[in-house]
Amino acid sequence: MKKLTGLLMAVVLTIALSAGCGTGGNGGSSVSGVMQSGGWVYYIQKGTLYSMKPDWTEKTKIADNFDVRVMIVQDDIIYYADNDMNVYKMMRDGTGKTNIMSGENIYGFEVSGEWLYYSVKPGIINRIKTDGTGKTKLADIDSFKGAMWVSGGSIYYIDGTSLMKMTEDGTGVVELGENLEINGFKDDWVYYSEVDQKGASLNINRMRQDGTENARLADVSFAAMDGDWLYYVKDDGWLYRSNLDGTGEEKLNNVNMWNLIGIWGEYIYYSDYEGPVYRIDLNGSNKMELK
């Protein structure tokens, strides 16, 4: 495995739509933005957003001219930002498109309940209701570069080299540690990696959301998180998984995945070096190209 990009799995599923895109030398599928939520697989192919069941039936076109930078699916609502970073929402079938906000130079956004949280260059965190009302500034951050997560009533963000946390109304700011990046959330736990001076992610750790009970789970590179499993790669090139407390390790496969897009249930989605996107079983069998 050459390059692995972990997909943050939280209550709300968020994707960076640059992952897994490209056109393969064999006439590849130009697929990007693959994710699974609520019993549906979503993906973008040549500017069109599709959904289908995990068994690859009921493929449905949702929207044309869907060139977007960030997309979140929450229940039956799709939230997305276009290339001009205007933020919209629409129903899962593509109806009811509504503009939530426009005209701000944002890094990205998260959705939690009735609120959309977004970060603005050069260093502001705001929130606005998903109906477009109630815009509020939550924080001015001197050394903010856009990394932000929302979970369990708190906002986590990077200020310089510090991982910070505040409540969803912008109060109660505390520092949780230095040179850390978040991998995901589960129950009261925050899963994170350490970041070295070159920007590489090291080890898998977890702590309580109040910053206590820090524990090292694995001396490996984080790959993905799904349900009650952590996925990671060892020096032997194999993909492994363990329970969320680091126990019960299993060896899965050594498929050459250039970019690991995400793991949902019993399936792994990834792209190879030339661009096409594939799905395989956890053991590496039943390889299928997403078209």
XYZ file of C-alpha atoms in Angstrom, residues 4 17 23 38 44 49 64 82 90 93 106 116 134 163-164 172 179 181-183 206 218 222 234 240 245 262 269 281:
29
model
C -3.580 5.833 2.699
C -14.088 15.502 -2.744
C -9.438 9.251 -14.964
C -28.167 5.652 5.684
C -19.862 11.709 -8.227
C -24.167 12.856 -8.347
C -26.240 17.122 -12.798
C -19.774 24.345 -4.638
C -31.277 19.357 -0.810
C -33.565 12.595 -4.245
C -14.754 29.405 3.896
C -24.050 24.299 10.317
C -29.197 32.822 13.131
C -5.659 20.885 19.407
C -8.357 22.995 21.044
C -15.287 26.998 27.487
C 0.762 18.353 17.378
C -4.899 15.444 14.519
C -8.278 13.841 15.024
C -9.107 10.516 13.375
C -7.582 7.897 22.163
C -1.364 1.061 18.059
C -4.376 5.294 10.978
C 1.584 -2.144 9.445
C -5.410 -4.795 9.927
C -9.740 -0.181 22.525
C -13.366 4.630 3.173
C -13.544 1.593 -1.327
C -14.440 -7.262 0.555
